[in-house]
Coordinates of C-alpha atoms and ligand atoms in Angstrom, one line a residue:
Chain A
M1 CA -0.2 0.0 -0.1
I2 CA 2.4 2.8 -1.3
Q3 CA 0.7 6.2 -1.6
G4 CA 2.5 8.3 -4.2
R5 CA 1.2 11.6 -2.7
V6 CA 2.4 10.8 0.8
V7 CA 5.9 9.9 -0.5
Y8 CA 5.9 13.0 -2.6
V9 CA 4.8 15.5 0.1
L10 CA 7.3 14.0 2.6
W11 CA 10.0 14.1 -0.1
R12 CA 9.1 17.8 -0.9
R13 CA 9.1 18.9 2.8
E14 CA 12.5 17.5 3.1
I15 CA 13.9 19.3 0.0
I16 CA 12.3 22.6 0.9
K17 CA 13.8 22.8 4.2
Y18 CA 17.2 21.3 2.9
F19 CA 17.5 24.4 0.6
R20 CA 16.4 26.8 3.3
A21 CA 18.9 25.6 5.6
R22 CA 22.2 26.8 3.8
S23 CA 24.2 26.8 7.1
R24 CA 23.3 23.0 7.2
I25 CA 24.5 22.2 3.8
A26 CA 27.8 24.0 4.3
G27 CA 28.3 22.5 7.8
A28 CA 27.8 18.9 6.0
I29 CA 30.2 19.5 3.3
G30 CA 32.9 21.1 5.5
M31 CA 34.4 18.0 6.8
P32 CA 34.6 15.9 3.6
A33 CA 36.0 19.0 1.8
F34 CA 38.7 19.4 4.5
M35 CA 39.4 15.7 4.1
L36 CA 39.8 16.0 0.3
I37 CA 41.9 18.9 0.6
F38 CA 44.3 17.9 3.4
Q39 CA 44.4 14.4 3.2
G40 CA 44.3 14.1 -0.5
M41 CA 46.7 16.8 -1.2
G42 CA 49.1 15.9 1.7
F43 CA 49.2 12.3 0.6
R44 CA 49.2 13.0 -3.1
R45 CA 52.6 11.4 -3.7
V46 CA 52.4 8.5 -1.2
E47 CA 52.6 5.0 -2.3
F48 CA 51.5 2.1 -0.5
P49 CA 50.8 -1.9 -1.0
G50 CA 47.3 -2.4 -2.4
L51 CA 47.2 0.9 -4.4
P52 CA 48.1 0.2 -8.0
E53 CA 50.6 2.5 -9.6
S54 CA 48.6 3.8 -12.3
I55 CA 46.2 5.2 -10.0
G56 CA 47.4 8.1 -7.6
Y57 CA 46.3 8.3 -3.9
F58 CA 43.9 11.4 -4.7
Q59 CA 42.2 9.3 -7.3
Y60 CA 41.9 6.4 -4.8
L61 CA 40.8 8.8 -1.9
V62 CA 38.0 10.5 -3.7
P63 CA 35.4 7.6 -3.9
G64 CA 36.0 6.8 -0.2
I65 CA 35.4 10.6 0.8
I66 CA 32.1 10.3 -1.3
G67 CA 31.2 7.1 0.6
M68 CA 32.1 9.0 3.9
T69 CA 29.8 11.9 2.9
L70 CA 26.9 9.7 2.3
L71 CA 27.5 7.7 5.3
F72 CA 27.3 10.7 7.7
T73 CA 24.7 12.7 6.0
A74 CA 22.4 9.7 5.5
A75 CA 23.1 8.4 9.2
Y76 CA 22.0 11.8 10.3
A77 CA 18.5 11.6 8.5
G78 CA 17.5 10.1 11.8
M79 CA 18.3 13.3 13.2
S80 CA 15.4 15.1 11.6
V81 CA 13.0 12.4 12.6
I82 CA 14.2 13.1 16.1
M83 CA 13.9 16.7 15.8
D84 CA 10.1 16.2 14.3
K85 CA 9.4 14.1 17.5
Q86 CA 10.8 16.8 19.6
F87 CA 9.0 19.5 17.8
G88 CA 5.7 17.4 17.8
F89 CA 5.5 17.3 14.2
L90 CA 6.0 13.7 14.0
K91 CA 2.6 13.2 16.0
E92 CA 0.9 15.2 13.1
V93 CA 2.6 12.8 10.7
M94 CA 1.6 9.7 12.5
V95 CA -2.3 10.5 13.0
T96 CA -3.0 10.8 9.7
P97 CA -4.3 7.8 7.8
A98 CA -1.1 7.7 5.5
S99 CA 0.3 4.2 5.4
R100 CA 3.1 3.6 7.5
V101 CA 5.2 2.2 4.6
S102 CA 4.6 5.3 2.5
I103 CA 5.6 7.6 5.2
V104 CA 8.9 5.6 5.8
L105 CA 9.6 5.6 2.0
G106 CA 8.8 9.5 2.0
M107 CA 11.4 10.2 4.6
I108 CA 13.9 7.6 2.9
S109 CA 13.3 9.4 -0.6
G110 CA 13.8 12.9 0.9
S111 CA 17.0 12.2 2.8
A112 CA 18.5 10.0 -0.2
T113 CA 17.9 13.1 -2.3
T114 CA 20.0 15.3 0.1
S115 CA 22.7 12.9 0.6
L116 CA 23.1 12.6 -3.1
I117 CA 23.3 16.3 -3.7
Q118 CA 25.9 16.5 -0.9
A119 CA 27.8 13.7 -2.5
L120 CA 27.6 15.1 -5.9
I121 CA 28.9 18.4 -4.7
I122 CA 31.7 16.6 -3.1
M123 CA 32.6 14.8 -6.3
M124 CA 32.4 18.3 -8.4
M125 CA 34.9 19.7 -5.7
S126 CA 37.3 16.8 -6.3
V127 CA 37.1 17.3 -9.8
L128 CA 38.4 21.0 -9.4
L129 CA 41.1 19.6 -7.3
G130 CA 42.2 17.3 -10.1
F131 CA 40.1 14.2 -9.8
R132 CA 39.5 12.8 -13.3
L133 CA 36.2 11.6 -14.0
P134 CA 35.1 8.5 -15.9
F135 CA 32.6 8.5 -18.9
L136 CA 29.0 9.5 -18.4
P137 CA 27.5 6.0 -18.1
A138 CA 30.1 5.2 -15.4
I139 CA 29.0 8.4 -13.5
L140 CA 25.4 7.4 -13.8
S141 CA 26.1 4.0 -12.4
S142 CA 28.0 5.5 -9.4
V143 CA 25.0 7.5 -8.8
V144 CA 22.9 4.3 -8.6
I145 CA 25.4 3.1 -5.9
M146 CA 25.3 6.1 -4.1
V147 CA 21.7 5.8 -3.8
L148 CA 22.0 2.1 -2.4
I149 CA 24.7 3.2 0.2
S150 CA 22.6 6.1 1.5
M151 CA 19.6 4.0 1.8
I152 CA 21.2 1.6 4.1
F153 CA 22.5 4.2 6.2
I154 CA 19.2 6.3 6.5
N155 CA 17.5 3.2 7.5
I156 CA 20.0 2.9 10.4
G157 CA 19.3 6.4 11.3
L158 CA 15.7 6.0 11.2
I159 CA 15.4 2.7 13.2
L160 CA 17.4 4.2 15.8
S161 CA 15.4 7.3 15.7
S162 CA 12.2 5.3 16.2
V163 CA 13.9 3.8 19.6
L164 CA 15.7 6.8 20.8
K165 CA 13.9 9.9 22.2
D166 CA 16.5 12.7 22.4
F167 CA 19.2 14.6 20.4
H168 CA 22.0 13.8 22.5
G169 CA 21.4 10.0 22.8
F170 CA 20.9 9.9 19.1
S171 CA 24.2 11.8 18.2
T172 CA 26.1 9.7 20.7
V173 CA 25.0 6.5 19.3
I174 CA 25.2 7.4 15.7
N175 CA 28.8 8.6 16.0
F176 CA 29.8 5.6 18.0
I177 CA 28.2 3.5 14.9
A178 CA 29.2 5.7 12.1
F179 CA 33.0 6.3 12.9
P180 CA 33.8 2.6 13.1
L181 CA 32.0 1.9 9.9
F182 CA 34.1 4.8 8.2
L183 CA 37.2 3.7 9.4
L184 CA 36.8 0.0 8.7
S185 CA 35.4 0.6 5.3
G186 CA 38.8 1.2 3.5
A187 CA 37.6 4.9 2.5
L188 CA 41.1 6.2 3.3
F189 CA 43.3 3.2 2.7
P190 CA 43.2 -0.4 1.3
V191 CA 41.5 -2.6 3.8
S192 CA 44.1 -5.5 2.8
N193 CA 46.6 -3.2 4.9
L194 CA 44.7 -3.8 8.2
P195 CA 45.6 -6.6 10.7
A196 CA 43.7 -9.9 9.8
P197 CA 41.2 -9.7 12.8
I198 CA 40.2 -6.0 11.8
K199 CA 40.1 -6.9 8.1
F200 CA 37.7 -9.6 9.0
L201 CA 35.4 -7.2 10.8
S202 CA 35.5 -4.9 7.8
Y203 CA 33.8 -7.7 5.8
F204 CA 30.7 -6.7 7.9
D205 CA 30.7 -3.2 7.2
P206 CA 28.1 -2.1 4.4
L207 CA 30.5 0.7 3.3
T208 CA 33.3 -1.5 2.5
Y209 CA 31.3 -2.9 -0.4
G210 CA 29.7 0.6 -1.2
V211 CA 33.3 2.2 -1.4
D212 CA 34.7 -0.6 -3.4
A213 CA 31.9 -0.7 -5.9
L214 CA 32.2 3.2 -6.2
R215 CA 36.0 2.6 -6.9
G216 CA 35.0 0.3 -9.3
V217 CA 32.8 2.4 -11.5
L218 CA 34.6 5.7 -10.8
I219 CA 38.4 4.7 -11.1
G220 CA 38.2 1.2 -12.5
H221 CA 39.8 -0.5 -9.7
C222 CA 37.9 -2.8 -7.0
E223 CA 39.0 -5.4 -4.6
F224 CA 35.9 -7.7 -4.8
S225 CA 33.7 -7.5 -8.0
I226 CA 31.4 -4.8 -8.8
V227 CA 28.6 -7.4 -9.1
L228 CA 28.9 -9.0 -5.7
D229 CA 29.1 -5.5 -4.4
V230 CA 25.9 -4.2 -5.9
C231 CA 24.3 -7.6 -4.8
I232 CA 25.2 -6.9 -1.4
L233 CA 24.2 -3.5 -1.2
L234 CA 20.8 -4.0 -3.0
T235 CA 20.0 -6.9 -0.4
L236 CA 21.0 -4.9 2.4
S237 CA 19.1 -1.9 1.5
V238 CA 15.8 -3.8 0.8
L239 CA 16.2 -5.5 4.2
M240 CA 16.9 -2.2 5.9
V241 CA 13.8 -0.4 4.4
C242 CA 11.6 -3.4 5.5
A243 CA 13.1 -3.1 8.9
S244 CA 12.3 0.5 9.2
A245 CA 8.9 0.1 8.1
Y246 CA 8.5 -2.5 10.8
F247 CA 10.0 -0.3 13.7
F248 CA 7.9 2.6 12.5
R249 CA 4.4 0.6 12.4
R250 CA 5.4 -0.7 16.2
A251 CA 6.4 2.7 17.5
E252 CA 4.4 4.6 20.0
I253 CA 5.1 8.1 19.1
V254 CA 4.4 9.9 22.4
Chain B
M1 CA -24.3 4.6 15.7
S2 CA -22.4 6.1 18.6
A3 CA -19.3 8.4 17.5
I4 CA -17.2 7.0 20.1
I5 CA -17.7 4.1 22.3
V6 CA -14.8 3.9 25.1
K7 CA -14.8 0.7 27.2
E8 CA -12.6 0.3 30.2
L9 CA -9.5 2.1 28.6
T10 CA -6.7 1.8 30.5
K11 CA -2.9 3.0 30.2
K12 CA -0.1 2.1 32.7
F13 CA 3.3 3.7 32.4
G14 CA 5.5 1.0 34.3
E15 CA 3.7 0.6 37.6
F16 CA 1.8 4.0 37.4
T17 CA -1.8 3.8 35.9
A18 CA -2.4 7.1 34.2
V19 CA -5.8 6.1 32.7
D20 CA -7.9 3.8 35.0
S21 CA -10.8 1.9 33.3
V22 CA -12.3 4.6 31.6
S23 CA -15.8 4.2 30.1
F24 CA -17.8 6.7 28.1
S25 CA -19.8 7.2 24.9
V26 CA -20.2 10.1 22.6
E27 CA -23.2 10.7 20.3
P28 CA -22.6 12.1 16.6
G29 CA -22.8 15.6 16.7
E30 CA -22.1 16.2 20.6
L31 CA -19.7 18.4 22.2
F32 CA -18.1 16.3 24.8
G33 CA -15.8 17.6 27.5
L34 CA -13.0 15.9 29.6
L35 CA -12.5 18.3 32.5
G36 CA -9.8 17.5 35.0
P37 CA -6.6 19.1 36.4
N38 CA -3.0 18.7 35.1
G39 CA -1.9 15.0 35.3
A40 CA -5.5 13.6 35.3
G41 CA -5.0 11.6 32.3
K42 CA -7.0 13.6 29.6
T43 CA -4.0 13.6 27.1
T44 CA -3.2 10.1 27.5
I45 CA -6.7 9.2 26.8
L46 CA -6.7 11.3 23.5
N47 CA -3.4 9.7 22.6
M48 CA -4.8 6.4 22.8
L49 CA -8.0 7.3 21.1
T50 CA -6.0 9.0 18.2
T51 CA -3.9 5.6 17.9
L52 CA -0.7 7.3 19.0
L53 CA -0.4 5.1 22.1
L54 CA -1.5 1.5 22.5
P55 CA -4.1 1.1 25.4
T56 CA -2.7 -1.2 28.4
A57 CA -6.2 -2.9 28.5
G58 CA -9.8 -2.0 27.2
G59 CA -10.5 -0.5 23.9
A60 CA -12.7 1.9 22.1
E61 CA -14.7 2.1 18.9
I62 CA -14.5 5.3 16.9
T63 CA -17.4 5.9 14.2
G64 CA -17.7 2.0 14.4
Y65 CA -14.0 1.3 13.7
D66 CA -12.0 -0.7 16.4
L67 CA -9.0 1.2 17.7
R68 CA -6.7 -2.0 17.8
R69 CA -8.2 -4.0 14.8
N70 CA -8.4 -1.0 12.2
P71 CA -6.5 1.9 13.3
G72 CA -6.1 3.0 9.5
E73 CA -9.9 3.6 9.4
V74 CA -9.8 5.4 12.8
R75 CA -7.2 7.6 11.3
N76 CA -9.2 8.2 8.5
N77 CA -12.2 9.7 10.3
I78 CA -10.4 11.6 12.9
G79 CA -8.6 15.0 13.5
I80 CA -6.7 16.2 16.4
I81 CA -5.5 19.4 17.6
F82 CA -2.6 18.6 20.1
Q83 CA -2.0 20.0 23.4
D84 CA 1.7 20.8 22.6
P85 CA 3.0 22.5 19.4
S86 CA 3.0 20.2 16.7
L87 CA 3.7 22.6 13.5
D88 CA 6.7 22.3 11.1
I89 CA 8.1 26.0 12.0
G90 CA 10.5 25.5 9.1
L91 CA 7.5 25.9 6.6
T92 CA 5.2 28.6 6.2
G93 CA 1.5 28.4 7.2
R94 CA 0.1 27.3 3.7
E95 CA 3.0 24.8 3.3
N96 CA 2.0 23.1 6.8
L97 CA -1.9 23.0 5.6
E98 CA -0.6 21.5 2.2
F99 CA 1.3 19.2 3.8
H100 CA -1.6 18.0 6.0
A101 CA -4.1 17.9 3.2
M102 CA -1.8 16.1 1.1
M103 CA -1.2 13.4 3.5
Y104 CA -4.9 12.8 3.7
S105 CA -4.9 12.5 -0.3
I106 CA -7.0 15.5 -1.0
G107 CA -6.5 16.3 -4.6
S108 CA -5.1 19.6 -5.8
D109 CA -8.2 21.6 -6.6
E110 CA -10.0 20.8 -3.7
R111 CA -7.1 21.1 -1.6
K112 CA -6.7 24.8 -2.8
K113 CA -10.3 25.4 -2.0
R114 CA -10.1 23.9 1.4
I115 CA -7.1 25.8 2.5
R116 CA -8.4 29.1 1.4
E117 CA -11.8 28.3 3.5
V118 CA -10.0 27.2 6.8
L119 CA -7.3 30.1 6.5
D120 CA -10.3 32.4 6.3
V121 CA -12.1 30.6 9.4
V122 CA -9.2 31.4 11.5
G123 CA -8.3 34.9 10.0
L124 CA -4.9 33.9 8.8
V125 CA -5.2 34.6 5.2
D126 CA -2.6 37.4 4.8
K127 CA -0.3 35.4 7.0
A128 CA -0.2 32.4 5.2
D129 CA 2.9 32.7 3.5
I130 CA 5.5 33.6 6.1
L131 CA 7.5 31.1 8.1
V132 CA 5.5 29.6 11.1
E133 CA 8.7 30.4 12.8
N134 CA 7.7 34.2 12.9
Y135 CA 4.1 33.6 14.1
S136 CA 2.6 34.3 17.6
G137 CA 1.7 31.9 19.8
G138 CA -2.0 32.7 19.0
M139 CA -1.4 32.5 15.3
K140 CA 0.2 29.2 15.7
R141 CA -2.7 28.0 17.6
R142 CA -5.3 29.2 15.1
L143 CA -3.1 27.3 12.3
E144 CA -3.2 24.2 14.1
I145 CA -7.1 24.6 14.4
A146 CA -7.2 25.4 10.7
R147 CA -5.1 22.4 9.9
G148 CA -7.4 20.1 12.3
L149 CA -10.4 21.2 10.0
I150 CA -9.1 20.7 6.6
H151 CA -10.0 16.9 6.1
Y152 CA -13.5 17.4 7.5
P153 CA -13.2 14.9 10.3
K154 CA -16.1 13.0 11.6
V155 CA -14.7 13.2 15.0
L156 CA -12.5 16.2 16.2
F157 CA -10.3 15.8 19.4
L158 CA -9.2 19.0 20.9
D159 CA -6.3 18.7 23.6
E160 CA -6.6 22.0 25.8
P161 CA -7.4 24.3 22.7
T162 CA -7.0 27.6 24.5
L163 CA -4.5 26.9 26.9
G164 CA -2.3 29.9 27.6
L165 CA -4.2 32.2 25.0
D166 CA -5.5 35.6 26.0
A167 CA -9.3 36.3 26.5
Q168 CA -10.1 37.5 23.0
T169 CA -8.4 34.7 21.0
R170 CA -10.0 32.2 23.4
R171 CA -13.3 33.5 22.9
S172 CA -12.9 33.4 19.0
I173 CA -11.8 29.9 19.2
W174 CA -14.7 28.7 21.1
D175 CA -16.8 30.4 18.4
H176 CA -15.0 28.3 15.7
I177 CA -15.5 25.2 17.7
R178 CA -19.3 25.9 18.1
N179 CA -19.8 26.9 14.6
L180 CA -17.8 23.8 13.4
N181 CA -19.9 21.5 15.6
K182 CA -23.2 23.0 14.1
N183 CA -22.3 23.6 10.7
Y184 CA -20.5 20.3 9.7
G185 CA -22.1 18.3 12.6
T186 CA -18.6 17.1 13.6
S187 CA -18.5 15.4 17.0
V188 CA -16.0 17.1 19.3
I189 CA -14.1 15.9 22.2
L190 CA -12.4 18.4 24.1
T191 CA -10.1 18.4 27.1
T192 CA -9.8 21.2 29.4
H193 CA -8.9 22.4 32.7
Y194 CA -10.8 25.6 32.3
M195 CA -14.2 25.4 34.0
E196 CA -15.7 28.3 32.2
E197 CA -14.5 26.6 28.8
A198 CA -16.1 23.2 29.7
D199 CA -19.4 25.0 31.0
Y200 CA -19.9 27.2 28.1
L201 CA -19.0 24.6 25.2
C202 CA -20.0 21.1 26.2
D203 CA -23.1 19.2 26.1
R204 CA -21.8 16.9 28.5
I205 CA -18.8 16.6 30.7
A206 CA -16.8 13.8 32.2
I207 CA -14.8 15.2 35.2
I208 CA -11.6 13.3 35.4
D209 CA -9.1 12.9 38.4
H210 CA -6.3 10.4 38.7
G211 CA -7.3 8.8 35.6
K212 CA -10.8 7.8 36.6
I213 CA -14.0 9.4 35.7
I214 CA -15.6 10.7 38.8
A215 CA -18.7 12.3 37.4
L216 CA -20.3 12.5 34.0
D217 CA -23.4 14.6 33.1
T218 CA -24.6 17.8 31.7
P219 CA -23.2 21.1 33.1
S220 CA -26.5 21.9 34.8
G221 CA -26.8 18.1 35.8
L222 CA -23.4 18.4 37.4
K223 CA -24.4 21.6 39.1
N224 CA -27.6 20.4 40.6
C225 CA -25.8 17.7 42.4
L226 CA -24.7 20.5 44.9
R227 CA -26.8 21.1 48.1
G228 CA -28.2 24.5 46.9
D229 CA -27.7 28.2 45.9
C230 CA -26.0 30.9 48.0
V231 CA -27.7 34.3 48.8
S232 CA -25.8 36.9 50.8
L233 CA -27.6 39.4 52.6
T234 CA -26.6 42.7 54.2
I235 CA -28.6 43.5 57.1
E236 CA -29.7 46.6 58.7
G237 CA -30.8 45.5 62.3
R238 CA -30.1 42.6 64.7
V239 CA -28.7 39.9 62.6
E240 CA -29.3 37.2 65.1
L241 CA -33.1 37.7 64.9
I242 CA -33.5 37.2 61.4
A243 CA -31.0 34.4 61.3
A244 CA -33.1 32.5 63.8
A245 CA -36.3 33.2 61.7
L246 CA -34.8 31.9 58.6
G247 CA -33.5 29.0 60.4
E248 CA -37.1 27.7 60.9
K249 CA -37.8 27.4 57.2
E250 CA -37.5 24.2 55.5
W251 CA -35.9 25.3 52.3
V252 CA -33.0 26.7 54.2
R253 CA -30.0 24.4 54.5
E254 CA -27.5 26.7 56.2
I255 CA -27.0 30.2 57.7
V256 CA -23.8 31.8 58.5
P257 CA -23.9 35.3 60.3
N258 CA -20.8 37.1 59.3
G259 CA -20.9 40.6 61.1
K260 CA -23.4 42.8 59.1
T261 CA -23.8 40.1 56.5
L262 CA -25.6 36.7 56.5
D263 CA -24.7 33.9 54.0
V264 CA -27.9 31.7 53.4
I265 CA -27.5 28.4 51.6
L266 CA -31.1 27.7 50.2
L267 CA -32.9 25.7 47.6
D268 CA -34.3 27.3 44.6
Y269 CA -33.6 30.9 45.4
G270 CA -36.0 32.3 42.7
K271 CA -39.0 30.9 44.3
N272 CA -38.0 31.6 47.9
I273 CA -36.3 35.2 48.1
P274 CA -39.6 36.9 48.4
S275 CA -40.3 35.0 51.4
I276 CA -36.8 36.0 52.7
F277 CA -38.0 39.7 52.5
Q278 CA -41.2 39.0 54.1
T279 CA -39.7 37.4 57.0
A280 CA -37.3 40.5 57.4
G281 CA -40.3 42.7 56.9
N282 CA -42.4 41.2 59.7
L283 CA -39.4 41.6 62.1
G284 CA -39.0 45.2 61.2
I285 CA -35.5 44.3 59.7
G286 CA -34.1 46.1 56.5
I287 CA -32.1 44.4 53.8
S288 CA -29.8 46.8 52.1
S289 CA -28.1 44.6 49.6
I290 CA -28.4 41.1 48.4
N291 CA -26.0 38.9 46.3
F292 CA -26.9 35.5 44.9
S293 CA -24.6 33.0 43.3
K294 CA -25.3 30.0 41.4
P295 CA -22.9 27.2 41.9
S296 CA -20.3 26.8 39.3
L297 CA -18.6 24.1 37.8
E298 CA -15.8 24.9 40.0
D299 CA -17.9 24.2 43.1
V300 CA -18.8 20.9 41.5
F301 CA -15.3 20.2 41.2
I302 CA -14.2 21.1 44.7
R303 CA -17.2 19.2 46.1
L304 CA -16.0 16.1 44.0
T305 CA -12.3 16.2 44.3
G306 CA -11.6 18.1 47.6
S307 CA -9.5 20.7 45.9
I308 CA -9.5 23.6 43.8
I309 CA -8.2 23.4 40.0
R310 CA -5.9 26.2 39.9
E311 CA -5.0 29.2 42.1
Q312 CA -7.5 31.9 42.7
E313 CA -6.5 35.7 42.7
G314 CA -6.3 36.8 46.2
S315 CA -8.9 39.5 45.9
R316 CA -11.4 40.3 48.5
Q317 CA -14.2 39.2 46.3
S318 CA -12.9 35.9 45.3
A319 CA -12.0 35.2 48.9
R320 CA -15.7 36.0 49.7
R321 CA -16.9 33.9 46.9
D322 CA -14.7 31.0 48.2
R323 CA -16.3 31.4 51.7
M324 CA -19.8 31.0 50.3
R325 CA -18.6 28.2 48.2
R326 CA -17.1 26.2 51.0
R327 CA -20.4 26.5 52.8
M328 CA -22.6 25.3 49.8
L329 CA -20.5 22.3 49.9
R330 CA -20.4 21.3 53.2
Ligands
LIG401 N1 5.0 8.8 28.3 C1 4.7 8.6 29.7 N2 5.5 8.1 30.5 C2 5.4 8.1 31.9 N3 4.4 8.9 32.6 C3 3.5 9.5 31.6 C4 3.6 9.4 30.2 N4 2.9 10.3 29.5 C5 2.1 10.8 30.7 N5 2.6 10.3 31.9 C6 2.0 10.5 33.2 O1 0.5 10.2 33.2 C7 -0.3 11.3 33.8 C8 -1.2 11.7 33.1 O2 -0.9 12.6 32.1 P1 -1.6 13.4 30.8 O3 -2.6 12.5 30.2 O4 -0.6 14.2 30.2 O5 -2.5 14.3 31.9 P2 -3.3 15.6 31.5 O6 -3.4 15.6 29.9 O7 -4.6 15.2 32.0 O8 -2.6 16.7 32.2 C9 0.9 12.3 34.3 O9 1.1 11.9 35.7 C10 1.9 11.9 33.8 O10 3.0 12.2 34.2
LIG402 MG1 -2.9 17.2 28.8

């Protein structure tokens, strides 16, 4: 029972508010931009095992930073649900007859769009810093992968927000989850360089496959295979959407 | 078919019972009030009836749909104006209304028409396109009321609709509620801790305290359960003489001399006041002024719960009213 109008209106609200909150955009882009500039430029000439010689570190880093941007902006999508909860707006959403699945899909599509916009801004910025873009079909495939990545983390945020009540709790928990996911994913360096036990953990990090798939399509280098990566991402995002729909159906709002 | 049938509705938060086996029903087109002090459980009842909270026990049917089995249909038929703010302050007034209408799947043309209509009802037409952030408290409340009306709910819940508003805004909101109830035949369930609000608006009132309904009747029915009316006389002459004479009458319940004045609790003052003057005349005693007070809902409340619902202003007149009131209730 998916109601298009409901999904659309929730999506539109998110977009309207995104473009009204310019400072939020700048804030969310600041961190990955600094990473690109300092990490990317600073280590430009380093070489390390696992990094093919034909690909410089900057080329290697950009898909990782795009993944990071998606991870953080998407996971914080739950924050706007927490805000709505605290400002009482979530009650207003939940007393309407809109189907719970449509409500969750509306929230997801709104946040996925804003995460995607952030990631594309980072991609353009990296081009200015010297990133060599592939041809258009590869760029379009990378957009699909970006959507899948953001879906997974948006839903983690949404599920958390249906359980937690306040800002502080939420940001503590989300940082506790997001930073390890980021560091384990190989966004900054090849996972193969990590000690075996930690490397093992990285196989449970969805972002590992996300970053790998992005590298596959954007710089033509990946450790697993793009097909495997995309299958894992797709399965996970479908499962996560179902999970948040389930949590939202159950949640008591007040 | 009743608009609402509530059966033994109960909500516990851990060990604490916030709503304790509450039952009542509301007829279509009725304006029904839940009156009780803060913490009585009013909001919790509404949260359950609007599907936001699951009851611990008991249940309810709203326009024939069961709360647990058919929450979707319940939501389709109700509207609620929450006690606490529930607007998106980052959107304009119009955007808030559009959002709401679209959540109820109201089509584009109809939506525009209804938004214009409700903005007009609450007098926000010229403020519709500014951010709600910049609205005053009263404007926000009016916008919330407008929003509750857009989808023409069969049953409208209003949780303390005029809490914290000035007298003028309160009046105009009362009028909106009345008109809505009359013109659309909407059944209204209103919670309040303002006595005069319940008295002025409601066809029937349930008085709630500590999660339980302790009385349920029409406002006048509730008032009639008190012992009588109070008449306060200022006497010129010997007070104890007339006090003794009036004490003989079977319609006098109690007499309290108080310096030059005499408070008399009696049944049916309309009929018996001439007889007071006659008695005084026969004794050659003058009455220089006379004051009546009909019992108010507040008196009923004090009688039922043993406490007043909120602080009284400490003026001499209200202190005097309080004295009379306490006597009426004794
Ligand atoms: N989510 C909750 N958890 C625990 N206690 C609650 C919760 N909601 C309300 N209560 C308690 O239930 C009682 C009734 O609250 P409420 O329904 O808001 O009263 P009212 O609306 O009549 O002022 C209060 O004592 C309140 O503290
Ligand atoms: Mg309340």
